[in-house]
């Protein structure tokens, strides 16, 4: 009879464990149901992302206009292109970013593309 009692105790323990696991699972699924998305919050978040993206694009356009207005010397471009063996568009952009200063542009290019 002792064997039967031990088997009964194991069944009781197993059923208690199953009950605990069931309760834990119920708690997890309850929280997921409580956290369902609110469509208005999603729409406002998407609008915020779109506005941020538009602001970034406008800033980029303004920066490109500013760089395009910088006057650079064609002789400086040719000299740097020939001496450092870089592409012309990279040299022109770097010169524009350095406001036409050939020395500063050359130093930046040398630090970016070491020989």
PDB file of C-alpha atoms in Angstrom:
ATOM      1  CA  UNK A   1       0.000   0.000   0.000  1.00  0.00           C
ATOM      2  CA  UNK A   2       2.889   2.303   0.544  1.00  0.00           C
ATOM      3  CA  UNK A   3       3.654   2.194  -3.169  1.00  0.00           C
ATOM      4  CA  UNK A   4       0.124   3.257  -3.940  1.00  0.00           C
ATOM      5  CA  UNK A   5       0.325   6.163  -1.496  1.00  0.00           C
ATOM      6  CA  UNK A   6       3.595   7.348  -3.007  1.00  0.00           C
ATOM      7  CA  UNK A   7       2.087   7.179  -6.485  1.00  0.00           C
ATOM      8  CA  UNK A   8      -0.912   9.161  -5.232  1.00  0.00           C
ATOM      9  CA  UNK A   9       1.389  11.791  -3.740  1.00  0.00           C
ATOM     10  CA  UNK A  10       3.279  12.114  -7.026  1.00  0.00           C
ATOM     11  CA  UNK A  11       0.000  12.616  -8.856  1.00  0.00           C
ATOM     12  CA  UNK A  12      -1.025  15.290  -6.347  1.00  0.00           C
ATOM     13  CA  UNK A  13       2.333  17.050  -6.708  1.00  0.00           C
ATOM     14  CA  UNK A  14       2.100  16.880 -10.479  1.00  0.00           C
ATOM     15  CA  UNK A  15      -1.400  18.308 -10.483  1.00  0.00           C
ATOM     16  CA  UNK A  16      -0.302  21.153  -8.178  1.00  0.00           C
ATOM     17  CA  UNK A  17       2.592  21.906 -10.499  1.00  0.00           C
ATOM     18  CA  UNK A  18       0.223  21.871 -13.446  1.00  0.00           C
ATOM     19  CA  UNK A  19      -2.097  24.282 -11.651  1.00  0.00           C
ATOM     20  CA  UNK A  20       0.814  26.664 -10.942  1.00  0.00           C
ATOM     21  CA  UNK A  21       1.933  26.484 -14.544  1.00  0.00           C
ATOM     22  CA  UNK A  22      -1.592  27.111 -15.745  1.00  0.00           C
ATOM     23  CA  UNK A  23      -1.924  30.183 -13.510  1.00  0.00           C
ATOM     24  CA  UNK A  24       1.435  31.512 -14.716  1.00  0.00           C
ATOM     25  CA  UNK A  25       0.377  31.037 -18.320  1.00  0.00           C
ATOM     26  CA  UNK A  26      -2.918  32.822 -17.666  1.00  0.00           C
ATOM     27  CA  UNK A  27      -1.044  35.782 -16.189  1.00  0.00           C
ATOM     28  CA  UNK A  28       1.154  36.026 -19.270  1.00  0.00           C
ATOM     29  CA  UNK A  29      -1.725  35.942 -21.721  1.00  0.00           C
ATOM     30  CA  UNK A  30      -3.737  38.453 -19.663  1.00  0.00           C
ATOM     31  CA  UNK A  31      -0.948  41.014 -19.937  1.00  0.00           C
ATOM     32  CA  UNK A  32      -0.730  40.619 -23.690  1.00  0.00           C
ATOM     33  CA  UNK A  33      -4.445  41.251 -24.024  1.00  0.00           C
ATOM     34  CA  UNK A  34      -4.142  44.390 -21.869  1.00  0.00           C
ATOM     35  CA  UNK A  35      -1.401  45.785 -24.090  1.00  0.00           C
ATOM     36  CA  UNK A  36      -3.273  45.807 -27.386  1.00  0.00           C
ATOM     37  CA  UNK A  37      -2.303  48.711 -29.628  1.00  0.00           C
ATOM     38  CA  UNK A  38      -4.318  51.881 -29.727  1.00  0.00           C
ATOM     39  CA  UNK A  39      -4.758  52.988 -33.343  1.00  0.00           C
ATOM     40  CA  UNK A  40      -4.635  56.706 -32.510  1.00  0.00           C
ATOM     41  CA  UNK A  41      -1.274  56.275 -30.769  1.00  0.00           C
ATOM     42  CA  UNK A  42       0.058  54.395 -33.772  1.00  0.00           C
ATOM     43  CA  UNK A  43      -1.137  57.125 -36.138  1.00  0.00           C
ATOM     44  CA  UNK A  44       0.438  59.882 -34.046  1.00  0.00           C
ATOM     45  CA  UNK A  45       3.726  57.959 -33.876  1.00  0.00           C
ATOM     46  CA  UNK A  46       3.721  57.482 -37.648  1.00  0.00           C
ATOM     47  CA  UNK A  47       2.991  61.185 -38.161  1.00  0.00           C
ATOM     48  CA  UNK A  48       5.868  62.064 -35.866  1.00  0.00           C
ATOM     49  CA  UNK A  49       8.221  59.802 -37.816  1.00  0.00           C
ATOM     50  CA  UNK A  50       7.086  61.333 -41.112  1.00  0.00           C
ATOM     51  CA  UNK A  51       7.589  64.871 -39.777  1.00  0.00           C
ATOM     52  CA  UNK A  52      11.050  63.980 -38.527  1.00  0.00           C
ATOM     53  CA  UNK A  53      11.982  62.467 -41.875  1.00  0.00           C
ATOM     54  CA  UNK A  54      10.724  65.568 -43.706  1.00  0.00           C
ATOM     55  CA  UNK A  55      12.748  67.839 -41.407  1.00  0.00           C
ATOM     56  CA  UNK A  56      15.859  65.751 -42.086  1.00  0.00           C
ATOM     57  CA  UNK A  57      15.310  66.008 -45.841  1.00  0.00           C
ATOM     58  CA  UNK A  58      14.856  69.779 -45.633  1.00  0.00           C
ATOM     59  CA  UNK A  59      18.056  70.137 -43.605  1.00  0.00           C
ATOM     60  CA  UNK A  60      19.912  68.020 -46.142  1.00  0.00           C
ATOM     61  CA  UNK A  61      18.600  70.162 -49.028  1.00  0.00           C
ATOM     62  CA  UNK A  62      19.662  73.350 -47.265  1.00  0.00           C
ATOM     63  CA  UNK A  63      23.136  71.928 -46.628  1.00  0.00           C
ATOM     64  CA  UNK A  64      23.495  70.957 -50.290  1.00  0.00           C
ATOM     65  CA  UNK A  65      22.432  74.472 -51.375  1.00  0.00           C
ATOM     66  CA  UNK A  66      24.944  75.988 -48.980  1.00  0.00           C
ATOM     67  CA  UNK A  67      27.747  73.782 -50.313  1.00  0.00           C
ATOM     68  CA  UNK A  68      26.798  74.508 -53.925  1.00  0.00           C
ATOM     69  CA  UNK A  69      27.146  78.242 -53.290  1.00  0.00           C
ATOM     70  CA  UNK A  70      30.777  77.922 -52.125  1.00  0.00           C
ATOM     71  CA  UNK A  71      33.200  79.043 -54.831  1.00  0.00           C
ATOM     72  CA  UNK A  72      36.175  76.761 -55.400  1.00  0.00           C
ATOM     73  CA  UNK A  73      39.239  77.257 -57.534  1.00  0.00           C
ATOM     74  CA  UNK A  74      39.461  74.836 -60.490  1.00  0.00           C
ATOM     75  CA  UNK A  75      43.265  74.859 -60.244  1.00  0.00           C
ATOM     76  CA  UNK A  76      43.031  73.656 -56.618  1.00  0.00           C
ATOM     77  CA  UNK A  77      40.740  70.850 -57.684  1.00  0.00           C
ATOM     78  CA  UNK A  78      43.062  69.704 -60.460  1.00  0.00           C
ATOM     79  CA  UNK A  79      46.145  69.905 -58.256  1.00  0.00           C
ATOM     80  CA  UNK A  80      44.608  67.832 -55.466  1.00  0.00           C
ATOM     81  CA  UNK A  81      43.095  65.316 -57.905  1.00  0.00           C
ATOM     82  CA  UNK A  82      46.467  64.806 -59.607  1.00  0.00           C
ATOM     83  CA  UNK A  83      48.599  64.733 -56.459  1.00  0.00           C
ATOM     84  CA  UNK A  84      46.364  62.559 -54.267  1.00  0.00           C
ATOM     85  CA  UNK A  85      44.905  60.524 -57.136  1.00  0.00           C
ATOM     86  CA  UNK A  86      41.327  60.924 -55.922  1.00  0.00           C
ATOM     87  CA  UNK A  87      38.094  61.342 -57.814  1.00  0.00           C
ATOM     88  CA  UNK A  88      37.186  64.879 -58.812  1.00  0.00           C
ATOM     89  CA  UNK A  89      33.764  64.848 -57.136  1.00  0.00           C
ATOM     90  CA  UNK A  90      35.303  63.796 -53.786  1.00  0.00           C
ATOM     91  CA  UNK A  91      37.859  66.594 -53.979  1.00  0.00           C
ATOM     92  CA  UNK A  92      35.261  69.198 -54.993  1.00  0.00           C
ATOM     93  CA  UNK A  93      32.945  68.189 -52.138  1.00  0.00           C
ATOM     94  CA  UNK A  94      35.756  68.340 -49.605  1.00  0.00           C
ATOM     95  CA  UNK A  95      36.848  71.742 -50.875  1.00  0.00           C
ATOM     96  CA  UNK A  96      33.281  73.020 -50.585  1.00  0.00           C
ATOM     97  CA  UNK A  97      32.966  71.625 -47.048  1.00  0.00           C
ATOM     98  CA  UNK A  98      36.171  73.487 -46.159  1.00  0.00           C
ATOM     99  CA  UNK A  99      34.878  76.720 -47.756  1.00  0.00           C
ATOM    100  CA  UNK A 100      37.394  76.577 -50.605  1.00  0.00           C
ATOM    101  CA  UNK A 101      40.463  76.293 -48.333  1.00  0.00           C
ATOM    102  CA  UNK A 102      42.781  73.992 -50.306  1.00  0.00           C
ATOM    103  CA  UNK A 103      45.170  73.364 -47.396  1.00  0.00           C
ATOM    104  CA  UNK A 104      42.401  72.350 -44.990  1.00  0.00           C
ATOM    105  CA  UNK A 105      40.759  70.201 -47.666  1.00  0.00           C
ATOM    106  CA  UNK A 106      44.047  68.474 -48.463  1.00  0.00           C
ATOM    107  CA  UNK A 107      44.686  67.753 -44.789  1.00  0.00           C
ATOM    108  CA  UNK A 108      41.194  66.323 -44.387  1.00  0.00           C
ATOM    109  CA  UNK A 109      41.585  64.172 -47.496  1.00  0.00           C
ATOM    110  CA  UNK A 110      44.966  62.894 -46.320  1.00  0.00           C
ATOM    111  CA  UNK A 111      43.486  61.942 -42.947  1.00  0.00           C
ATOM    112  CA  UNK A 112      40.539  60.244 -44.662  1.00  0.00           C
ATOM    113  CA  UNK A 113      42.580  58.535 -47.402  1.00  0.00           C
ATOM    114  CA  UNK A 114      46.123  58.014 -46.100  1.00  0.00           C
ATOM    115  CA  UNK A 115      48.782  57.361 -48.709  1.00  0.00           C
TER     116      UNK A 115
END
